[in-house]
mmCIF file of C-alpha atoms in Angstrom:
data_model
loop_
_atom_site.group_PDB
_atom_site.id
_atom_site.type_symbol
_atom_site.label_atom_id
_atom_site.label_comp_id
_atom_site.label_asym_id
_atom_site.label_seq_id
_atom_site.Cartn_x
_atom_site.Cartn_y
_atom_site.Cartn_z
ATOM 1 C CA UNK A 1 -92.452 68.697 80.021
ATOM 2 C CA UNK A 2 -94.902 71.515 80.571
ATOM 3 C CA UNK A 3 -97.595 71.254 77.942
ATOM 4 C CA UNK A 4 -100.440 74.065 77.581
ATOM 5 C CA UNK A 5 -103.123 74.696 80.408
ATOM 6 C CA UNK A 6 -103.799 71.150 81.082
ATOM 7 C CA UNK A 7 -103.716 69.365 77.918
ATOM 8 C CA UNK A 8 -101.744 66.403 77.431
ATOM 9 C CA UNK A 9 -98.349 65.825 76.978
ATOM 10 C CA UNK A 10 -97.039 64.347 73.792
ATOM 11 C CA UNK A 11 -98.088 65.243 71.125
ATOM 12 C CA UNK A 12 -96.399 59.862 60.210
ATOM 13 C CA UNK A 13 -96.167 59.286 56.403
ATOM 14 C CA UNK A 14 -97.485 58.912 53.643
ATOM 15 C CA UNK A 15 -99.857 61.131 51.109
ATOM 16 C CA UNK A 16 -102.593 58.483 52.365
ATOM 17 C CA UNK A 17 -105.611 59.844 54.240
ATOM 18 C CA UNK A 18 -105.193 61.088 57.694
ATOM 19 C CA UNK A 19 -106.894 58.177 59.369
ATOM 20 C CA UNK A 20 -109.178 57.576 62.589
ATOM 21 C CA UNK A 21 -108.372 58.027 66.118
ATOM 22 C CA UNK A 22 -108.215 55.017 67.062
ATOM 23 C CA UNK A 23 -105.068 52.856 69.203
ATOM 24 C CA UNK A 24 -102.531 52.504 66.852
ATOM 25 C CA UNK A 25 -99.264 51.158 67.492
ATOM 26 C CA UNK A 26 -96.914 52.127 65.074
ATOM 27 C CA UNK A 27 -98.575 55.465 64.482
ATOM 28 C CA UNK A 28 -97.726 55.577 68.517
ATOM 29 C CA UNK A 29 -94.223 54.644 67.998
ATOM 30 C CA UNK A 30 -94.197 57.341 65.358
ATOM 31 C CA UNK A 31 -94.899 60.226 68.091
ATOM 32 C CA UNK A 32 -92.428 58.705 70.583
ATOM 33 C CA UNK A 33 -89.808 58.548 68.392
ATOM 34 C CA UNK A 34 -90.279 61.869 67.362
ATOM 35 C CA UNK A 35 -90.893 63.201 71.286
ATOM 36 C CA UNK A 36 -87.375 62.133 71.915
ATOM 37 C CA UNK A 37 -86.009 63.339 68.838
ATOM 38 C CA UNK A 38 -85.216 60.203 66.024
ATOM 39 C CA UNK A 39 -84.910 61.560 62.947
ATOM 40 C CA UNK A 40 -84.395 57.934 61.990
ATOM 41 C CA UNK A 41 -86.601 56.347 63.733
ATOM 42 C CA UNK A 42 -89.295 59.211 62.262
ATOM 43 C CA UNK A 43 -87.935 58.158 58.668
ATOM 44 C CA UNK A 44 -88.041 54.450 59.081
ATOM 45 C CA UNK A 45 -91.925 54.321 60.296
ATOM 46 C CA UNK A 46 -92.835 57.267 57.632
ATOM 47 C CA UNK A 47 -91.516 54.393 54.854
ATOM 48 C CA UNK A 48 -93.830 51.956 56.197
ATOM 49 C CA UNK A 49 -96.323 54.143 55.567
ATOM 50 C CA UNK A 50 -97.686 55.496 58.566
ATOM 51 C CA UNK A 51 -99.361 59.171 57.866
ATOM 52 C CA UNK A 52 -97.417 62.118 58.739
ATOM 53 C CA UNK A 53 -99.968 63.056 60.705
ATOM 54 C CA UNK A 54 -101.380 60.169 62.643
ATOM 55 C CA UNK A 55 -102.755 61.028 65.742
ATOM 56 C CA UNK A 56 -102.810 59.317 69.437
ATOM 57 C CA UNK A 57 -105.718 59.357 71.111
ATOM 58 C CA UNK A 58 -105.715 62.637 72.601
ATOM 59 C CA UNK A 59 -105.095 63.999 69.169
ATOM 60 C CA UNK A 60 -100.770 64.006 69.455
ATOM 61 C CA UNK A 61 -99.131 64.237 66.484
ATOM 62 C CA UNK A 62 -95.239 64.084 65.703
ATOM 63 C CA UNK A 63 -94.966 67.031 65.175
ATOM 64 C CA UNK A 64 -97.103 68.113 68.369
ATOM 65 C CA UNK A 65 -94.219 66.324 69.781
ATOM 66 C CA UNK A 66 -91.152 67.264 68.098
ATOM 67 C CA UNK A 67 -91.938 70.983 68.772
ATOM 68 C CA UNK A 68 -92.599 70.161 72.139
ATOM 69 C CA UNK A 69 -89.333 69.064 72.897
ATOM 70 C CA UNK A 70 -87.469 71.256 70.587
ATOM 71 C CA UNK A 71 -86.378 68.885 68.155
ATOM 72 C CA UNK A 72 -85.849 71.182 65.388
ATOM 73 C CA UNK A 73 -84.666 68.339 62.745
ATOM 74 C CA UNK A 74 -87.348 66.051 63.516
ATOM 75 C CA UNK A 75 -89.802 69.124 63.272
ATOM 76 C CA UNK A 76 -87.952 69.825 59.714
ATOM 77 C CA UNK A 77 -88.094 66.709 58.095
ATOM 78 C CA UNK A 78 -91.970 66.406 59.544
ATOM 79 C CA UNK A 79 -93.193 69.733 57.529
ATOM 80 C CA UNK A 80 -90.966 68.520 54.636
ATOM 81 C CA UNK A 81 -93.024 65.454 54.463
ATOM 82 C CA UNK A 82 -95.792 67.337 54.085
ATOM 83 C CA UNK A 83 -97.453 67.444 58.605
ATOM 84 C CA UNK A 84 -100.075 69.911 58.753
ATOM 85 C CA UNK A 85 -98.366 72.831 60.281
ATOM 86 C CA UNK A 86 -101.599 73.527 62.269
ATOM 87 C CA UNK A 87 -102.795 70.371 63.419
ATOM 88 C CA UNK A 88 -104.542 70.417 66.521
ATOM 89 C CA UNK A 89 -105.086 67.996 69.376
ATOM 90 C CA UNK A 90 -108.254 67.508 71.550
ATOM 91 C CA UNK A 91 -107.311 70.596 73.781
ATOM 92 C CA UNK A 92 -107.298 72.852 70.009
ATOM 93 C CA UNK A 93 -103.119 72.725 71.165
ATOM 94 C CA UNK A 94 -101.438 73.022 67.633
ATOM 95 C CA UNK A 95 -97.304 72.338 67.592
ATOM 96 C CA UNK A 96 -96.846 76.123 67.994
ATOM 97 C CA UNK A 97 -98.684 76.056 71.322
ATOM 98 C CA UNK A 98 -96.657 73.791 72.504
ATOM 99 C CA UNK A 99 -93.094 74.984 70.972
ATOM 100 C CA UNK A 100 -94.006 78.228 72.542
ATOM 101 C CA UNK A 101 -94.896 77.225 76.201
ATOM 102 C CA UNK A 102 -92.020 75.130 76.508
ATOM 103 C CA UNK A 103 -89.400 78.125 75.321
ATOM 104 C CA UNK A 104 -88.621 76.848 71.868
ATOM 105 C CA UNK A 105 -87.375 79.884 70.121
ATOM 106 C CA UNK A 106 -86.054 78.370 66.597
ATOM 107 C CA UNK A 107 -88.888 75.992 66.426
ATOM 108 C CA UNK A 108 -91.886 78.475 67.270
ATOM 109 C CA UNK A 109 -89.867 80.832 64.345
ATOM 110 C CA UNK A 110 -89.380 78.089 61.945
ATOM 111 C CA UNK A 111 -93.573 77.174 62.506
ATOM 112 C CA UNK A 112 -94.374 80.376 61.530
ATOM 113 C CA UNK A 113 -92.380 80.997 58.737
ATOM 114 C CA UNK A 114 -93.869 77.575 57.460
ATOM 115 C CA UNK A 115 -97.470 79.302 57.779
ATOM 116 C CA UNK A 116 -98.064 78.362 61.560
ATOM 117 C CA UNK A 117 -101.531 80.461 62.563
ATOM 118 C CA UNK A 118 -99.732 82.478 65.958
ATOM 119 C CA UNK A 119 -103.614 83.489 66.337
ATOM 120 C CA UNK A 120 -105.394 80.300 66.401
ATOM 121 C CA UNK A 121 -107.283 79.565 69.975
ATOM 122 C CA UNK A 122 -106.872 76.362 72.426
ATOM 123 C CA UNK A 123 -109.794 75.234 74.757
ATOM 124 C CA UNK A 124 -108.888 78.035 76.807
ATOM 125 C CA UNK A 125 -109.276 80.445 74.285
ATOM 126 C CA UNK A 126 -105.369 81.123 74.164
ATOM 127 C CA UNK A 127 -102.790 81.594 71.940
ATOM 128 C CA UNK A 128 -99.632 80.591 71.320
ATOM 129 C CA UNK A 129 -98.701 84.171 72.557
ATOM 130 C CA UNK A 130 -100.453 83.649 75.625
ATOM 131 C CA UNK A 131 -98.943 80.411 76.354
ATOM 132 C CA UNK A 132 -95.567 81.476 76.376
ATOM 133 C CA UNK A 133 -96.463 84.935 78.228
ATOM 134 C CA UNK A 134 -97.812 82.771 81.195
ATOM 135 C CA UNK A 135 -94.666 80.536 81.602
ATOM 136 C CA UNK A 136 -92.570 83.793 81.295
ATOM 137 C CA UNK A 137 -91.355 82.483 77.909
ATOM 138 C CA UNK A 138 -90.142 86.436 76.996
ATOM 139 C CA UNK A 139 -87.605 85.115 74.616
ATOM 140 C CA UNK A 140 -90.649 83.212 72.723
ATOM 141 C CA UNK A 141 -92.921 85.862 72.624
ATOM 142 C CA UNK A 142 -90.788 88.053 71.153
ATOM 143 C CA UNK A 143 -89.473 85.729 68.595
ATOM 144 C CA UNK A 144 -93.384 85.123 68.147
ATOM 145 C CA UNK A 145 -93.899 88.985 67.231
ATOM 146 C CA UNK A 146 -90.726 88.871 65.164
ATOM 147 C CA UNK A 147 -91.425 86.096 63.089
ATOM 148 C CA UNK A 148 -95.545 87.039 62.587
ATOM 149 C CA UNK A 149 -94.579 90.701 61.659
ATOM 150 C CA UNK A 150 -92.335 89.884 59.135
ATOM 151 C CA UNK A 151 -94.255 86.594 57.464
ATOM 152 C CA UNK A 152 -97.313 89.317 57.376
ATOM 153 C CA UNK A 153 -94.758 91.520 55.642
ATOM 154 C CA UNK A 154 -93.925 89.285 53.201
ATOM 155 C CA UNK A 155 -97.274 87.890 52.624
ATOM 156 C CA UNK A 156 -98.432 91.812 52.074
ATOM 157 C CA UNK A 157 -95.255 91.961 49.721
ATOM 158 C CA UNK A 158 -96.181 89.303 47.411
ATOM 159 C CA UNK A 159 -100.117 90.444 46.817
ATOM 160 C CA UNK A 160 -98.612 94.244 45.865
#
Protein backbone atom coordinates (compact mmCIF):
# COMPACT_ATOMS: atom_id res chain seq x y z
CA UNK A 1 0.00 0.00 0.00
CA UNK A 2 1.36 3.37 -1.03
CA UNK A 3 1.16 5.67 1.95
CA UNK A 4 2.09 9.57 1.64
CA UNK A 5 5.76 10.78 0.83
CA UNK A 6 7.44 8.43 3.09
CA UNK A 7 5.41 8.09 6.08
CA UNK A 8 4.43 4.90 7.40
CA UNK A 9 2.07 2.53 6.45
CA UNK A 10 -0.82 1.67 8.68
CA UNK A 11 -2.33 3.81 10.14
CA UNK A 12 -10.39 2.35 19.30
CA UNK A 13 -13.25 3.00 21.81
CA UNK A 14 -14.40 4.42 24.29
CA UNK A 15 -15.26 8.29 25.43
CA UNK A 16 -12.03 7.66 27.72
CA UNK A 17 -9.02 9.91 27.14
CA UNK A 18 -6.97 9.45 24.10
CA UNK A 19 -4.03 7.87 25.84
CA UNK A 20 -0.06 7.83 25.42
CA UNK A 21 1.97 6.53 22.67
CA UNK A 22 3.21 3.97 24.03
CA UNK A 23 3.28 -0.21 22.72
CA UNK A 24 0.00 -1.28 23.14
CA UNK A 25 -1.31 -4.47 22.12
CA UNK A 26 -4.80 -4.45 21.80
CA UNK A 27 -4.90 -0.83 20.72
CA UNK A 28 -2.45 -2.55 17.88
CA UNK A 29 -4.86 -5.22 17.16
CA UNK A 30 -7.41 -2.46 16.91
CA UNK A 31 -5.54 -0.81 13.74
CA UNK A 32 -4.93 -4.22 12.12
CA UNK A 33 -8.18 -5.25 12.28
CA UNK A 34 -9.36 -2.24 10.91
CA UNK A 35 -6.33 -2.15 8.02
CA UNK A 36 -7.86 -5.29 6.70
CA UNK A 37 -11.27 -4.28 7.07
CA UNK A 38 -13.20 -6.14 10.42
CA UNK A 39 -15.98 -4.37 11.18
CA UNK A 40 -16.24 -7.00 13.89
CA UNK A 41 -13.21 -7.34 14.95
CA UNK A 42 -13.22 -3.15 15.19
CA UNK A 43 -16.53 -3.60 17.36
CA UNK A 44 -15.37 -6.34 19.61
CA UNK A 45 -11.98 -4.43 20.81
CA UNK A 46 -14.02 -0.90 20.85
CA UNK A 47 -16.31 -2.90 23.76
CA UNK A 48 -13.33 -3.66 25.67
CA UNK A 49 -12.69 -0.34 25.76
CA UNK A 50 -9.88 0.52 23.75
CA UNK A 51 -10.12 4.42 22.52
CA UNK A 52 -11.32 5.07 19.16
CA UNK A 53 -8.45 6.70 18.58
CA UNK A 54 -5.50 4.87 20.01
CA UNK A 55 -2.50 5.35 18.27
CA UNK A 56 0.65 2.98 17.26
CA UNK A 57 3.73 4.27 17.62
CA UNK A 58 4.14 6.16 14.58
CA UNK A 59 0.90 7.85 15.40
CA UNK A 60 -1.62 5.10 13.20
CA UNK A 61 -4.92 5.20 14.02
CA UNK A 62 -7.93 2.94 12.75
CA UNK A 63 -9.12 5.06 10.99
CA UNK A 64 -5.62 6.14 9.40
CA UNK A 65 -6.01 2.63 8.40
CA UNK A 66 -9.40 1.95 7.33
CA UNK A 67 -9.19 4.90 4.85
CA UNK A 68 -6.09 3.65 3.73
CA UNK A 69 -7.36 0.60 2.47
CA UNK A 70 -10.72 1.77 1.50
CA UNK A 71 -12.72 0.16 3.98
CA UNK A 72 -15.61 2.36 3.84
CA UNK A 73 -17.72 0.43 6.71
CA UNK A 74 -14.96 0.18 9.03
CA UNK A 75 -14.25 3.99 8.30
CA UNK A 76 -18.22 4.48 9.05
CA UNK A 77 -18.67 2.84 12.12
CA UNK A 78 -15.08 4.55 13.29
CA UNK A 79 -16.51 8.34 12.86
CA UNK A 80 -19.82 7.01 14.31
CA UNK A 81 -18.00 6.13 17.40
CA UNK A 82 -16.93 9.31 17.68
CA UNK A 83 -12.53 8.97 15.74
CA UNK A 84 -11.29 12.32 15.25
CA UNK A 85 -11.85 12.89 11.63
CA UNK A 86 -8.47 14.75 11.52
CA UNK A 87 -6.19 12.85 13.49
CA UNK A 88 -2.78 12.98 12.46
CA UNK A 89 0.20 10.66 12.64
CA UNK A 90 3.93 11.57 13.17
CA UNK A 91 4.34 12.51 9.39
CA UNK A 92 1.04 15.32 10.10
CA UNK A 93 -0.71 12.29 7.55
CA UNK A 94 -4.47 12.59 8.63
CA UNK A 95 -6.97 9.56 7.17
CA UNK A 96 -7.76 11.88 4.22
CA UNK A 97 -4.11 11.91 3.17
CA UNK A 98 -4.03 8.65 3.02
CA UNK A 99 -7.67 7.80 1.46
CA UNK A 100 -6.62 10.20 -1.17
CA UNK A 101 -3.11 8.87 -2.24
CA UNK A 102 -4.26 5.49 -2.39
CA UNK A 103 -7.43 6.41 -4.90
CA UNK A 104 -10.23 6.10 -2.40
CA UNK A 105 -12.96 8.08 -3.96
CA UNK A 106 -16.10 7.29 -1.52
CA UNK A 107 -13.93 7.38 1.49
CA UNK A 108 -11.94 10.74 0.76
CA UNK A 109 -15.89 12.13 -0.03
CA UNK A 110 -17.41 10.61 2.96
CA UNK A 111 -14.15 12.36 5.20
CA UNK A 112 -15.05 15.47 4.04
CA UNK A 113 -18.52 15.57 4.33
CA UNK A 114 -17.80 14.43 8.04
CA UNK A 115 -15.66 17.79 8.40
CA UNK A 116 -12.26 16.28 7.09
CA UNK A 117 -9.77 19.61 6.74
CA UNK A 118 -8.81 18.88 2.57
CA UNK A 119 -6.29 21.88 3.51
CA UNK A 120 -4.43 20.66 6.41
CA UNK A 121 -0.42 20.16 5.69
CA UNK A 122 1.83 16.82 6.17
CA UNK A 123 5.65 17.07 6.92
CA UNK A 124 6.01 17.88 3.44
CA UNK A 125 3.86 20.66 3.51
CA UNK A 126 1.16 18.78 1.30
CA UNK A 127 -2.23 18.23 1.08
CA UNK A 128 -4.47 15.76 0.63
CA UNK A 129 -4.90 17.37 -2.90
CA UNK A 130 -1.39 17.10 -3.53
CA UNK A 131 -1.12 13.61 -2.53
CA UNK A 132 -3.46 12.29 -4.83
CA UNK A 133 -2.25 14.74 -7.78
CA UNK A 134 1.27 13.07 -7.46
CA UNK A 135 0.06 9.40 -7.70
CA UNK A 136 -2.18 10.55 -10.65
CA UNK A 137 -5.20 9.93 -8.37
CA UNK A 138 -7.48 12.32 -11.02
CA UNK A 139 -10.58 10.56 -9.94
CA UNK A 140 -9.66 11.67 -6.14
CA UNK A 141 -8.86 15.01 -6.77
CA UNK A 142 -11.77 15.74 -8.35
CA UNK A 143 -14.02 14.06 -5.94
CA UNK A 144 -11.75 16.18 -3.44
CA UNK A 145 -12.93 19.57 -5.21
CA UNK A 146 -16.45 18.19 -5.41
CA UNK A 147 -16.96 17.28 -2.03
CA UNK A 148 -14.93 20.66 -0.43
CA UNK A 149 -17.01 23.00 -2.75
CA UNK A 150 -20.14 21.83 -1.79
CA UNK A 151 -19.47 21.17 2.27
CA UNK A 152 -18.18 25.04 1.96
CA UNK A 153 -21.56 25.61 0.32
CA UNK A 154 -23.43 24.26 2.83
CA UNK A 155 -21.45 25.50 5.67
CA UNK A 156 -21.96 29.21 3.95
CA UNK A 157 -25.75 28.11 3.74
CA UNK A 158 -26.32 27.50 7.28
CA UNK A 159 -24.52 30.93 8.72
CA UNK A 160 -26.99 33.05 6.07
Amino acid sequence: MAVPNGASEEGDASPAVRPAREANPVAESLIEVARYGDVDGVEELLEQNVHVDSQDMQGRTALHMAAANGHMEVVLFLLNRGADVNVENDEKNTPLHWAALNGHIQVSEELIVRGANASTLNRYDRTPLDEAVSRGKQAVVDAIITATTAASLATADVQE
